[in-house]
Amino acid sequence: MAIRFDLDPELAALVQRTREFVRDVVIPVELACGGSLHDARDAEDIRRTLQSQARAAGLLAPHVGAQFGGRGLDVRGQASVFEEAGYSLLGPLALNISAPDEGNMHLLERVATPAQQAKYLAPLAAGEVRSCFAMTEPPPGAGSDPRALSTRATRVAEGWRIEGRKWFITGARGAAFAIVMARTSGAPGDRGGATMFLVAGDNPGLQIVRDLDTLDHALFAGHSEVVFADCIVGDDAILGEVDRGFEYAQVRLAPARLTHCMRWLGLARRAHDLALAHVTTREAFGGRLAELGMIQQQLADNEIELAASRSLILHTAWVLDTGGDAGTASSIAKTFVSEAVGRIVDRAMQMTGAVGTSGDLLLSRYWREVRPFRIYDGPSETHRWSIAKRSVSAFKKRGHG
């Protein structure tokens, strides 16, 4: 089956409307708050206002099914729309396609029961509530190696008791519910034995013990450390089936890696445009900066990496849409794009000189936001290790060695 890069008229119109919405509605808010709602007292009001405007424009949560208010975009459709939304740091939040909510919606749509979808997915897709995904743990618990999962859920008379500690949980503060990964069988290091639980944010056994001070500030509500102590949930809190949590995690993680790539590609394009605006107007050494060979090389390198990133994203989206195994493709895309967007933003800062390091252009904020992407959703080293292992295995299966 051929990979098509053209957009059908309906999708092309949606992409254009998203571009205009981000330009006319979202970017002015981004500029007013310096690209981050981290310290804004009215952050929740801004979120709700932006999402209300997106809803009125017919742009809210386009990735979910029509029964939940969306458009049911396939992954290739998401690639184009999410890139346009990512042109502003607040664009994904405005369209309700930001992490972790976007990935959680996908997981709930695929795995949750109808009752769970009505209780959790419907209000999440509508922007009425937020959520978080609680998997990462302090050492020696789950991080790049999910099999190290140590948070445990045990059977009790009321259902299940969850005990453990999580950290770097994005959006935990103020979340209406958490999707929690806990071990229900086996020991840390075992391949299976994990279960996903839906835990209400006001469960007395869920306590946020601190907010982590991190390089990035754009993801809503930041990142927190969360303790589960005598956290009791009923059987109806189980998402999917007991001991299949790692399997369901793959339902979420491969697409989530790719949607991160889509959004950050949009921001890298914005950084490149800011650099272009600067070098085509700033004069030095007897001419425009854009006429200098060293600047032209950086512009060309940005264009090359933008195009290569988009191609990898679209290829992986096609693999997902056609039901293929996207493990290798998503690892390749995530590794390349996470590193490429960092280089693109860094070059943009270099080309804009001193002003690029200031708050006037927000490029330094963009750099702080994209740098952690080389770590979360699997660091580059882990993905390279996985890619290499699959390559060796495929070589052997072809009868070599």
mmCIF file with all atom_site columns, N, CA, C and O in Angstrom, residues 10-26 50-64 68-73 80-82 84-85 91-98 105 125-126:
data_model
loop_
_atom_site.group_PDB
_atom_site.id
_atom_site.type_symbol
_atom_site.label_atom_id
_atom_site.label_alt_id
_atom_site.label_comp_id
_atom_site.label_asym_id
_atom_site.label_entity_id
_atom_site.label_seq_id
_atom_site.pdbx_PDB_ins_code
_atom_site.Cartn_x
_atom_site.Cartn_y
_atom_site.Cartn_z
_atom_site.occupancy
_atom_site.B_iso_or_equiv
_atom_site.pdbx_formal_charge
_atom_site.auth_seq_id
_atom_site.auth_comp_id
_atom_site.auth_asym_id
_atom_site.auth_atom_id
_atom_site.pdbx_PDB_model_num
ATOM 1   N N  . GLU A 1 10  ? -11.241 17.961 3.099  1.00 0.00 ? 10  GLU A N  1
ATOM 2   C CA . GLU A 1 10  ? -11.771 18.204 4.435  1.00 0.00 ? 10  GLU A CA 1
ATOM 3   C C  . GLU A 1 10  ? -10.641 18.364 5.449  1.00 0.00 ? 10  GLU A C  1
ATOM 4   O O  . GLU A 1 10  ? -10.669 19.263 6.297  1.00 0.00 ? 10  GLU A O  1
ATOM 5   N N  . LEU A 1 11  ? -9.624  17.498 5.360  1.00 0.00 ? 11  LEU A N  1
ATOM 6   C CA . LEU A 1 11  ? -8.505  17.592 6.281  1.00 0.00 ? 11  LEU A CA 1
ATOM 7   C C  . LEU A 1 11  ? -7.688  18.855 6.012  1.00 0.00 ? 11  LEU A C  1
ATOM 8   O O  . LEU A 1 11  ? -7.246  19.535 6.952  1.00 0.00 ? 11  LEU A O  1
ATOM 9   N N  . ALA A 1 12  ? -7.496  19.177 4.752  1.00 0.00 ? 12  ALA A N  1
ATOM 10  C CA . ALA A 1 12  ? -6.753  20.390 4.411  1.00 0.00 ? 12  ALA A CA 1
ATOM 11  C C  . ALA A 1 12  ? -7.437  21.630 4.985  1.00 0.00 ? 12  ALA A C  1
ATOM 12  O O  . ALA A 1 12  ? -6.768  22.550 5.487  1.00 0.00 ? 12  ALA A O  1
ATOM 13  N N  . ALA A 1 13  ? -8.764  21.642 4.944  1.00 0.00 ? 13  ALA A N  1
ATOM 14  C CA . ALA A 1 13  ? -9.506  22.770 5.503  1.00 0.00 ? 13  ALA A CA 1
ATOM 15  C C  . ALA A 1 13  ? -9.343  22.826 7.025  1.00 0.00 ? 13  ALA A C  1
ATOM 16  O O  . ALA A 1 13  ? -9.206  23.906 7.609  1.00 0.00 ? 13  ALA A O  1
ATOM 17  N N  . LEU A 1 14  ? -9.332  21.655 7.677  1.00 0.00 ? 14  LEU A N  1
ATOM 18  C CA . LEU A 1 14  ? -9.146  21.599 9.130  1.00 0.00 ? 14  LEU A CA 1
ATOM 19  C C  . LEU A 1 14  ? -7.755  22.099 9.512  1.00 0.00 ? 14  LEU A C  1
ATOM 20  O O  . LEU A 1 14  ? -7.590  22.837 10.495 1.00 0.00 ? 14  LEU A O  1
ATOM 21  N N  . VAL A 1 15  ? -6.754  21.707 8.738  1.00 0.00 ? 15  VAL A N  1
ATOM 22  C CA . VAL A 1 15  ? -5.383  22.165 8.986  1.00 0.00 ? 15  VAL A CA 1
ATOM 23  C C  . VAL A 1 15  ? -5.302  23.681 8.848  1.00 0.00 ? 15  VAL A C  1
ATOM 24  O O  . VAL A 1 15  ? -4.690  24.362 9.682  1.00 0.00 ? 15  VAL A O  1
ATOM 25  N N  . GLN A 1 16  ? -5.929  24.220 7.827  1.00 0.00 ? 16  GLN A N  1
ATOM 26  C CA . GLN A 1 16  ? -5.903  25.666 7.615  1.00 0.00 ? 16  GLN A CA 1
ATOM 27  C C  . GLN A 1 16  ? -6.605  26.395 8.754  1.00 0.00 ? 16  GLN A C  1
ATOM 28  O O  . GLN A 1 16  ? -6.109  27.428 9.248  1.00 0.00 ? 16  GLN A O  1
ATOM 29  N N  . ARG A 1 17  ? -7.743  25.890 9.191  1.00 0.00 ? 17  ARG A N  1
ATOM 30  C CA . ARG A 1 17  ? -8.461  26.529 10.305 1.00 0.00 ? 17  ARG A CA 1
ATOM 31  C C  . ARG A 1 17  ? -7.648  26.460 11.584 1.00 0.00 ? 17  ARG A C  1
ATOM 32  O O  . ARG A 1 17  ? -7.642  27.401 12.388 1.00 0.00 ? 17  ARG A O  1
ATOM 33  N N  . THR A 1 18  ? -6.937  25.348 11.784 1.00 0.00 ? 18  THR A N  1
ATOM 34  C CA . THR A 1 18  ? -6.077  25.231 12.960 1.00 0.00 ? 18  THR A CA 1
ATOM 35  C C  . THR A 1 18  ? -4.951  26.256 12.892 1.00 0.00 ? 18  THR A C  1
ATOM 36  O O  . THR A 1 18  ? -4.631  26.921 13.891 1.00 0.00 ? 18  THR A O  1
ATOM 37  N N  . ARG A 1 19  ? -4.349  26.400 11.713 1.00 0.00 ? 19  ARG A N  1
ATOM 38  C CA . ARG A 1 19  ? -3.265  27.374 11.526 1.00 0.00 ? 19  ARG A CA 1
ATOM 39  C C  . ARG A 1 19  ? -3.759  28.781 11.859 1.00 0.00 ? 19  ARG A C  1
ATOM 40  O O  . ARG A 1 19  ? -3.089  29.544 12.577 1.00 0.00 ? 19  ARG A O  1
ATOM 41  N N  . GLU A 1 20  ? -4.921  29.133 11.366 1.00 0.00 ? 20  GLU A N  1
ATOM 42  C CA . GLU A 1 20  ? -5.464  30.478 11.596 1.00 0.00 ? 20  GLU A CA 1
ATOM 43  C C  . GLU A 1 20  ? -5.834  30.676 13.065 1.00 0.00 ? 20  GLU A C  1
ATOM 44  O O  . GLU A 1 20  ? -5.601  31.760 13.632 1.00 0.00 ? 20  GLU A O  1
ATOM 45  N N  . PHE A 1 21  ? -6.382  29.647 13.692 1.00 0.00 ? 21  PHE A N  1
ATOM 46  C CA . PHE A 1 21  ? -6.762  29.740 15.097 1.00 0.00 ? 21  PHE A CA 1
ATOM 47  C C  . PHE A 1 21  ? -5.532  29.953 15.978 1.00 0.00 ? 21  PHE A C  1
ATOM 48  O O  . PHE A 1 21  ? -5.540  30.799 16.880 1.00 0.00 ? 21  PHE A O  1
ATOM 49  N N  . VAL A 1 22  ? -4.495  29.192 15.706 1.00 0.00 ? 22  VAL A N  1
ATOM 50  C CA . VAL A 1 22  ? -3.262  29.343 16.487 1.00 0.00 ? 22  VAL A CA 1
ATOM 51  C C  . VAL A 1 22  ? -2.678  30.737 16.289 1.00 0.00 ? 22  VAL A C  1
ATOM 52  O O  . VAL A 1 22  ? -2.253  31.394 17.253 1.00 0.00 ? 22  VAL A O  1
ATOM 53  N N  . ARG A 1 23  ? -2.663  31.215 15.054 1.00 0.00 ? 23  ARG A N  1
ATOM 54  C CA . ARG A 1 23  ? -2.101  32.534 14.758 1.00 0.00 ? 23  ARG A CA 1
ATOM 55  C C  . ARG A 1 23  ? -2.912  33.655 15.404 1.00 0.00 ? 23  ARG A C  1
ATOM 56  O O  . ARG A 1 23  ? -2.344  34.574 16.029 1.00 0.00 ? 23  ARG A O  1
ATOM 57  N N  . ASP A 1 24  ? -4.233  33.594 15.294 1.00 0.00 ? 24  ASP A N  1
ATOM 58  C CA . ASP A 1 24  ? -5.073  34.720 15.701 1.00 0.00 ? 24  ASP A CA 1
ATOM 59  C C  . ASP A 1 24  ? -5.494  34.681 17.173 1.00 0.00 ? 24  ASP A C  1
ATOM 60  O O  . ASP A 1 24  ? -5.678  35.731 17.791 1.00 0.00 ? 24  ASP A O  1
ATOM 61  N N  . VAL A 1 25  ? -5.628  33.473 17.738 1.00 0.00 ? 25  VAL A N  1
ATOM 62  C CA . VAL A 1 25  ? -6.155  33.338 19.104 1.00 0.00 ? 25  VAL A CA 1
ATOM 63  C C  . VAL A 1 25  ? -5.086  32.914 20.102 1.00 0.00 ? 25  VAL A C  1
ATOM 64  O O  . VAL A 1 25  ? -4.966  33.502 21.180 1.00 0.00 ? 25  VAL A O  1
ATOM 65  N N  . VAL A 1 26  ? -4.307  31.910 19.742 1.00 0.00 ? 26  VAL A N  1
ATOM 66  C CA . VAL A 1 26  ? -3.411  31.298 20.721 1.00 0.00 ? 26  VAL A CA 1
ATOM 67  C C  . VAL A 1 26  ? -2.103  32.061 20.894 1.00 0.00 ? 26  VAL A C  1
ATOM 68  O O  . VAL A 1 26  ? -1.670  32.307 22.031 1.00 0.00 ? 26  VAL A O  1
ATOM 69  N N  . LEU A 1 50  ? -9.299  29.134 26.345 1.00 0.00 ? 50  LEU A N  1
ATOM 70  C CA . LEU A 1 50  ? -8.746  28.693 25.066 1.00 0.00 ? 50  LEU A CA 1
ATOM 71  C C  . LEU A 1 50  ? -9.513  27.486 24.522 1.00 0.00 ? 50  LEU A C  1
ATOM 72  O O  . LEU A 1 50  ? -9.813  27.420 23.321 1.00 0.00 ? 50  LEU A O  1
ATOM 73  N N  . GLN A 1 51  ? -9.832  26.551 25.399 1.00 0.00 ? 51  GLN A N  1
ATOM 74  C CA . GLN A 1 51  ? -10.542 25.362 24.929 1.00 0.00 ? 51  GLN A CA 1
ATOM 75  C C  . GLN A 1 51  ? -11.980 25.681 24.548 1.00 0.00 ? 51  GLN A C  1
ATOM 76  O O  . GLN A 1 51  ? -12.528 25.066 23.629 1.00 0.00 ? 51  GLN A O  1
ATOM 77  N N  . SER A 1 52  ? -12.578 26.646 25.208 1.00 0.00 ? 52  SER A N  1
ATOM 78  C CA . SER A 1 52  ? -13.922 27.081 24.814 1.00 0.00 ? 52  SER A CA 1
ATOM 79  C C  . SER A 1 52  ? -13.883 27.718 23.424 1.00 0.00 ? 52  SER A C  1
ATOM 80  O O  . SER A 1 52  ? -14.779 27.477 22.592 1.00 0.00 ? 52  SER A O  1
ATOM 81  N N  . GLN A 1 53  ? -12.844 28.489 23.162 1.00 0.00 ? 53  GLN A N  1
ATOM 82  C CA . GLN A 1 53  ? -12.704 29.101 21.838 1.00 0.00 ? 53  GLN A CA 1
ATOM 83  C C  . GLN A 1 53  ? -12.429 28.040 20.773 1.00 0.00 ? 53  GLN A C  1
ATOM 84  O O  . GLN A 1 53  ? -12.929 28.136 19.652 1.00 0.00 ? 53  GLN A O  1
ATOM 85  N N  . ALA A 1 54  ? -11.626 27.035 21.126 1.00 0.00 ? 54  ALA A N  1
ATOM 86  C CA . ALA A 1 54  ? -11.372 25.950 20.178 1.00 0.00 ? 54  ALA A CA 1
ATOM 87  C C  . ALA A 1 54  ? -12.645 25.163 19.894 1.00 0.00 ? 54  ALA A C  1
ATOM 88  O O  . ALA A 1 54  ? -12.899 24.765 18.749 1.00 0.00 ? 54  ALA A O  1
ATOM 89  N N  . ARG A 1 55  ? -13.442 24.948 20.919 1.00 0.00 ? 55  ARG A N  1
ATOM 90  C CA . ARG A 1 55  ? -14.714 24.229 20.739 1.00 0.00 ? 55  ARG A CA 1
ATOM 91  C C  . ARG A 1 55  ? -15.626 25.020 19.793 1.00 0.00 ? 55  ARG A C  1
ATOM 92  O O  . ARG A 1 55  ? -16.240 24.450 18.871 1.00 0.00 ? 55  ARG A O  1
ATOM 93  N N  . ALA A 1 56  ? -15.693 26.331 19.991 1.00 0.00 ? 56  ALA A N  1
ATOM 94  C CA . ALA A 1 56  ? -16.545 27.167 19.145 1.00 0.00 ? 56  ALA A CA 1
ATOM 95  C C  . ALA A 1 56  ? -16.062 27.152 17.695 1.00 0.00 ? 56  ALA A C  1
ATOM 96  O O  . ALA A 1 56  ? -16.863 27.280 16.762 1.00 0.00 ? 56  ALA A O  1
ATOM 97  N N  . ALA A 1 57  ? -14.736 26.959 17.517 1.00 0.00 ? 57  ALA A N  1
ATOM 98  C CA . ALA A 1 57  ? -14.164 26.911 16.160 1.00 0.00 ? 57  ALA A CA 1
ATOM 99  C C  . ALA A 1 57  ? -14.221 25.518 15.556 1.00 0.00 ? 57  ALA A C  1
ATOM 100 O O  . ALA A 1 57  ? -13.775 25.318 14.423 1.00 0.00 ? 57  ALA A O  1
ATOM 101 N N  . GLY A 1 58  ? -14.759 24.535 16.309 1.00 0.00 ? 58  GLY A N  1
ATOM 102 C CA . GLY A 1 58  ? -14.845 23.164 15.815 1.00 0.00 ? 58  GLY A CA 1
ATOM 103 C C  . GLY A 1 58  ? -13.510 22.454 15.777 1.00 0.00 ? 58  GLY A C  1
ATOM 104 O O  . GLY A 1 58  ? -13.299 21.552 14.961 1.00 0.00 ? 58  GLY A O  1
ATOM 105 N N  . LEU A 1 59  ? -12.602 22.821 16.713 1.00 0.00 ? 59  LEU A N  1
ATOM 106 C CA . LEU A 1 59  ? -11.245 22.282 16.695 1.00 0.00 ? 59  LEU A CA 1
ATOM 107 C C  . LEU A 1 59  ? -10.891 21.467 17.934 1.00 0.00 ? 59  LEU A C  1
ATOM 108 O O  . LEU A 1 59  ? -9.788  20.922 18.015 1.00 0.00 ? 59  LEU A O  1
ATOM 109 N N  . LEU A 1 60  ? -11.796 21.352 18.887 1.00 0.00 ? 60  LEU A N  1
ATOM 110 C CA . LEU A 1 60  ? -11.450 20.714 20.156 1.00 0.00 ? 60  LEU A CA 1
ATOM 111 C C  . LEU A 1 60  ? -11.358 19.196 20.000 1.00 0.00 ? 60  LEU A C  1
ATOM 112 O O  . LEU A 1 60  ? -12.235 18.557 19.416 1.00 0.00 ? 60  LEU A O  1
ATOM 113 N N  . ALA A 1 61  ? -10.282 18.633 20.531 1.00 0.00 ? 61  ALA A N  1
ATOM 114 C CA . ALA A 1 61  ? -10.067 17.179 20.591 1.00 0.00 ? 61  ALA A CA 1
ATOM 115 C C  . ALA A 1 61  ? -10.405 16.481 19.276 1.00 0.00 ? 61  ALA A C  1
ATOM 116 O O  . ALA A 1 61  ? -11.213 15.546 19.240 1.00 0.00 ? 61  ALA A O  1
ATOM 117 N N  . PRO A 1 62  ? -9.766  16.861 18.176 1.00 0.00 ? 62  PRO A N  1
ATOM 118 C CA . PRO A 1 62  ? -10.129 16.277 16.881 1.00 0.00 ? 62  PRO A CA 1
ATOM 119 C C  . PRO A 1 62  ? -9.733  14.808 16.743 1.00 0.00 ? 62  PRO A C  1
ATOM 120 O O  . PRO A 1 62  ? -10.200 14.142 15.820 1.00 0.00 ? 62  PRO A O  1
ATOM 121 N N  . HIS A 1 63  ? -8.920  14.312 17.655 1.00 0.00 ? 63  HIS A N  1
ATOM 122 C CA . HIS A 1 63  ? -8.428  12.930 17.539 1.00 0.00 ? 63  HIS A CA 1
ATOM 123 C C  . HIS A 1 63  ? -9.408  11.903 18.072 1.00 0.00 ? 63  HIS A C  1
ATOM 124 O O  . HIS A 1 63  ? -9.335  10.730 17.712 1.00 0.00 ? 63  HIS A O  1
ATOM 125 N N  . VAL A 1 64  ? -10.339 12.298 18.949 1.00 0.00 ? 64  VAL A N  1
ATOM 126 C CA . VAL A 1 64  ? -11.274 11.324 19.515 1.00 0.00 ? 64  VAL A CA 1
ATOM 127 C C  . VAL A 1 64  ? -12.466 11.141 18.581 1.00 0.00 ? 64  VAL A C  1
ATOM 128 O O  . VAL A 1 64  ? -12.706 11.941 17.673 1.00 0.00 ? 64  VAL A O  1
ATOM 129 N N  . PHE A 1 68  ? -17.518 11.393 21.188 1.00 0.00 ? 68  PHE A N  1
ATOM 130 C CA . PHE A 1 68  ? -16.906 12.142 22.286 1.00 0.00 ? 68  PHE A CA 1
ATOM 131 C C  . PHE A 1 68  ? -16.583 13.573 21.864 1.00 0.00 ? 68  PHE A C  1
ATOM 132 O O  . PHE A 1 68  ? -15.790 14.255 22.522 1.00 0.00 ? 68  PHE A O  1
ATOM 133 N N  . GLY A 1 69  ? -17.180 14.008 20.771 1.00 0.00 ? 69  GLY A N  1
ATOM 134 C CA . GLY A 1 69  ? -17.052 15.390 20.343 1.00 0.00 ? 69  GLY A CA 1
ATOM 135 C C  . GLY A 1 69  ? -15.931 15.675 19.376 1.00 0.00 ? 69  GLY A C  1
ATOM 136 O O  . GLY A 1 69  ? -15.717 16.833 19.005 1.00 0.00 ? 69  GLY A O  1
ATOM 137 N N  . GLY A 1 70  ? -15.197 14.642 18.948 1.00 0.00 ? 70  GLY A N  1
ATOM 138 C CA . GLY A 1 70  ? -14.072 14.853 18.055 1.00 0.00 ? 70  GLY A CA 1
ATOM 139 C C  . GLY A 1 70  ? -14.383 14.511 16.621 1.00 0.00 ? 70  GLY A C  1
ATOM 140 O O  . GLY A 1 70  ? -15.547 14.391 16.218 1.00 0.00 ? 70  GLY A O  1
ATOM 141 N N  . ARG A 1 71  ? -13.319 14.312 15.848 1.00 0.00 ? 71  ARG A N  1
ATOM 142 C CA . ARG A 1 71  ? -13.453 14.012 14.423 1.00 0.00 ? 71  ARG A CA 1
ATOM 143 C C  . ARG A 1 71  ? -12.921 12.634 14.051 1.00 0.00 ? 71  ARG A C  1
ATOM 144 O O  . ARG A 1 71  ? -12.968 12.245 12.887 1.00 0.00 ? 71  ARG A O  1
ATOM 145 N N  . GLY A 1 72  ? -12.383 11.926 15.036 1.00 0.00 ? 72  GLY A N  1
ATOM 146 C CA . GLY A 1 72  ? -11.866 10.594 14.770 1.00 0.00 ? 72  GLY A CA 1
ATOM 147 C C  . GLY A 1 72  ? -10.742 10.567 13.761 1.00 0.00 ? 72  GLY A C  1
ATOM 148 O O  . GLY A 1 72  ? -10.650 9.656  12.940 1.00 0.00 ? 72  GLY A O  1
ATOM 149 N N  . LEU A 1 73  ? -9.850  11.572 13.821 1.00 0.00 ? 73  LEU A N  1
ATOM 150 C CA . LEU A 1 73  ? -8.739  11.625 12.872 1.00 0.00 ? 73  LEU A CA 1
ATOM 151 C C  . LEU A 1 73  ? -7.876  10.380 12.979 1.00 0.00 ? 73  LEU A C  1
ATOM 152 O O  . LEU A 1 73  ? -7.592  9.894  14.074 1.00 0.00 ? 73  LEU A O  1
ATOM 153 N N  . SER A 1 80  ? -0.792  16.206 10.681 1.00 0.00 ? 80  SER A N  1
ATOM 154 C CA . SER A 1 80  ? -0.899  17.534 10.078 1.00 0.00 ? 80  SER A CA 1
ATOM 155 C C  . SER A 1 80  ? -1.519  18.543 11.036 1.00 0.00 ? 80  SER A C  1
ATOM 156 O O  . SER A 1 80  ? -1.042  19.680 11.156 1.00 0.00 ? 80  SER A O  1
ATOM 157 N N  . VAL A 1 81  ? -2.570  18.140 11.735 1.00 0.00 ? 81  VAL A N  1
ATOM 158 C CA . VAL A 1 81  ? -3.263  19.054 12.647 1.00 0.00 ? 81  VAL A CA 1
ATOM 159 C C  . VAL A 1 81  ? -2.409  19.332 13.879 1.00 0.00 ? 81  VAL A C  1
ATOM 160 O O  . VAL A 1 81  ? -2.283  20.480 14.329 1.00 0.00 ? 81  VAL A O  1
ATOM 161 N N  . PHE A 1 82  ? -1.795  18.302 14.428 1.00 0.00 ? 82  PHE A N  1
ATOM 162 C CA . PHE A 1 82  ? -1.003  18.481 15.647 1.00 0.00 ? 82  PHE A CA 1
ATOM 163 C C  . PHE A 1 82  ? 0.227   19.344 15.382 1.00 0.00 ? 82  PHE A C  1
ATOM 164 O O  . PHE A 1 82  ? 0.653   20.106 16.247 1.00 0.00 ? 82  PHE A O  1
ATOM 165 N N  . GLU A 1 84  ? 0.381   21.812 13.268 1.00 0.00 ? 84  GLU A N  1
ATOM 166 C CA . GLU A 1 84  ? -0.102  23.199 13.246 1.00 0.00 ? 84  GLU A CA 1
ATOM 167 C C  . GLU A 1 84  ? -0.396  23.700 14.653 1.00 0.00 ? 84  GLU A C  1
ATOM 168 O O  . GLU A 1 84  ? -0.090  24.852 14.985 1.00 0.00 ? 84  GLU A O  1
ATOM 169 N N  . ALA A 1 85  ? -0.987  22.851 15.486 1.00 0.00 ? 85  ALA A N  1
ATOM 170 C CA . ALA A 1 85  ? -1.262  23.246 16.873 1.00 0.00 ? 85  ALA A CA 1
ATOM 171 C C  . ALA A 1 85  ? 0.029   23.516 17.622 1.00 0.00 ? 85  ALA A C  1
ATOM 172 O O  . ALA A 1 85  ? 0.122   24.449 18.431 1.00 0.00 ? 85  ALA A O  1
ATOM 173 N N  . GLY A 1 91  ? -0.787  25.914 21.839 1.00 0.00 ? 91  GLY A N  1
ATOM 174 C CA . GLY A 1 91  ? -1.713  25.375 20.849 1.00 0.00 ? 91  GLY A CA 1
ATOM 175 C C  . GLY A 1 91  ? -2.267  24.013 21.216 1.00 0.00 ? 91  GLY A C  1
ATOM 176 O O  . GLY A 1 91  ? -3.489  23.796 21.149 1.00 0.00 ? 91  GLY A O  1
ATOM 177 N N  . PRO A 1 92  ? -1.407  23.048 21.588 1.00 0.00 ? 92  PRO A N  1
ATOM 178 C CA . PRO A 1 92  ? -1.938  21.728 21.976 1.00 0.00 ? 92  PRO A CA 1
ATOM 179 C C  . PRO A 1 92  ? -2.882  21.803 23.168 1.00 0.00 ? 92  PRO A C  1
ATOM 180 O O  . PRO A 1 92  ? -3.883  21.082 23.209 1.00 0.00 ? 92  PRO A O  1
ATOM 181 N N  . LEU A 1 93  ? -2.584  22.657 24.126 1.00 0.00 ? 93  LEU A N  1
ATOM 182 C CA . LEU A 1 93  ? -3.479  22.814 25.277 1.00 0.00 ? 93  LEU A CA 1
ATOM 183 C C  . LEU A 1 93  ? -4.827  23.350 24.817 1.00 0.00 ? 93  LEU A C  1
ATOM 184 O O  . LEU A 1 93  ? -5.881  22.874 25.251 1.00 0.00 ? 93  LEU A O  1
ATOM 185 N N  . ALA A 1 94  ? -4.797  24.331 23.927 1.00 0.00 ? 94  ALA A N  1
ATOM 186 C CA . ALA A 1 94  ? -6.042  24.934 23.451 1.00 0.00 ? 94  ALA A CA 1
ATOM 187 C C  . ALA A 1 94  ? -6.926  23.915 22.739 1.00 0.00 ? 94  ALA A C  1
ATOM 188 O O  . ALA A 1 94  ? -8.145  23.900 22.931 1.00 0.00 ? 94  ALA A O  1
ATOM 189 N N  . LEU A 1 95  ? -6.324  23.033 21.945 1.00 0.00 ? 95  LEU A N  1
ATOM 190 C CA . LEU A 1 95  ? -7.095  22.026 21.205 1.00 0.00 ? 95  LEU A CA 1
ATOM 191 C C  . LEU A 1 95  ? -7.360  20.769 22.027 1.00 0.00 ? 95  LEU A C  1
ATOM 192 O O  . LEU A 1 95  ? -7.990  19.826 21.535 1.00 0.00 ? 95  LEU A O  1
ATOM 193 N N  . ASN A 1 96  ? -6.875  20.751 23.265 1.00 0.00 ? 96  ASN A N  1
ATOM 194 C CA . ASN A 1 96  ? -7.030  19.581 24.145 1.00 0.00 ? 96  ASN A CA 1
ATOM 195 C C  . ASN A 1 96  ? -6.363  18.343 23.535 1.00 0.00 ? 96  ASN A C  1
ATOM 196 O O  . ASN A 1 96  ? -6.875  17.231 23.614 1.00 0.00 ? 96  ASN A O  1
ATOM 197 N N  . ILE A 1 97  ? -5.171  18.572 22.966 1.00 0.00 ? 97  ILE A N  1
ATOM 198 C CA . ILE A 1 97  ? -4.392  17.463 22.408 1.00 0.00 ? 97  ILE A CA 1
ATOM 199 C C  . ILE A 1 97  ? -3.006  17.424 23.044 1.00 0.00 ? 97  ILE A C  1
ATOM 200 O O  . ILE A 1 97  ? -2.051  16.899 22.475 1.00 0.00 ? 97  ILE A O  1
ATOM 201 N N  . SER A 1 98  ? -2.908  17.991 24.246 1.00 0.00 ? 98  SER A N  1
ATOM 202 C CA . SER A 1 98  ? -1.626  18.052 24.929 1.00 0.00 ? 98  SER A CA 1
ATOM 203 C C  . SER A 1 98  ? -1.410  16.799 25.761 1.00 0.00 ? 98  SER A C  1
ATOM 204 O O  . SER A 1 98  ? -2.355  16.105 26.149 1.00 0.00 ? 98  SER A O  1
ATOM 205 N N  . MET A 1 105 ? -6.687  9.869  26.509 1.00 0.00 ? 105 MET A N  1
ATOM 206 C CA . MET A 1 105 ? -7.923  9.732  25.742 1.00 0.00 ? 105 MET A CA 1
ATOM 207 C C  . MET A 1 105 ? -7.825  8.553  24.780 1.00 0.00 ? 105 MET A C  1
ATOM 208 O O  . MET A 1 105 ? -8.773  7.767  24.642 1.00 0.00 ? 105 MET A O  1
ATOM 209 N N  . ALA A 1 125 ? -12.364 14.548 27.220 1.00 0.00 ? 125 ALA A N  1
ATOM 210 C CA . ALA A 1 125 ? -12.375 15.015 25.837 1.00 0.00 ? 125 ALA A CA 1
ATOM 211 C C  . ALA A 1 125 ? -13.050 16.375 25.712 1.00 0.00 ? 125 ALA A C  1
ATOM 212 O O  . ALA A 1 125 ? -12.666 17.185 24.860 1.00 0.00 ? 125 ALA A O  1
ATOM 213 N N  . ALA A 1 126 ? -14.025 16.632 26.561 1.00 0.00 ? 126 ALA A N  1
ATOM 214 C CA . ALA A 1 126 ? -14.747 17.907 26.523 1.00 0.00 ? 126 ALA A CA 1
ATOM 215 C C  . ALA A 1 126 ? -13.977 19.045 27.182 1.00 0.00 ? 126 ALA A C  1
ATOM 216 O O  . ALA A 1 126 ? -14.398 20.202 27.109 1.00 0.00 ? 126 ALA A O  1
#
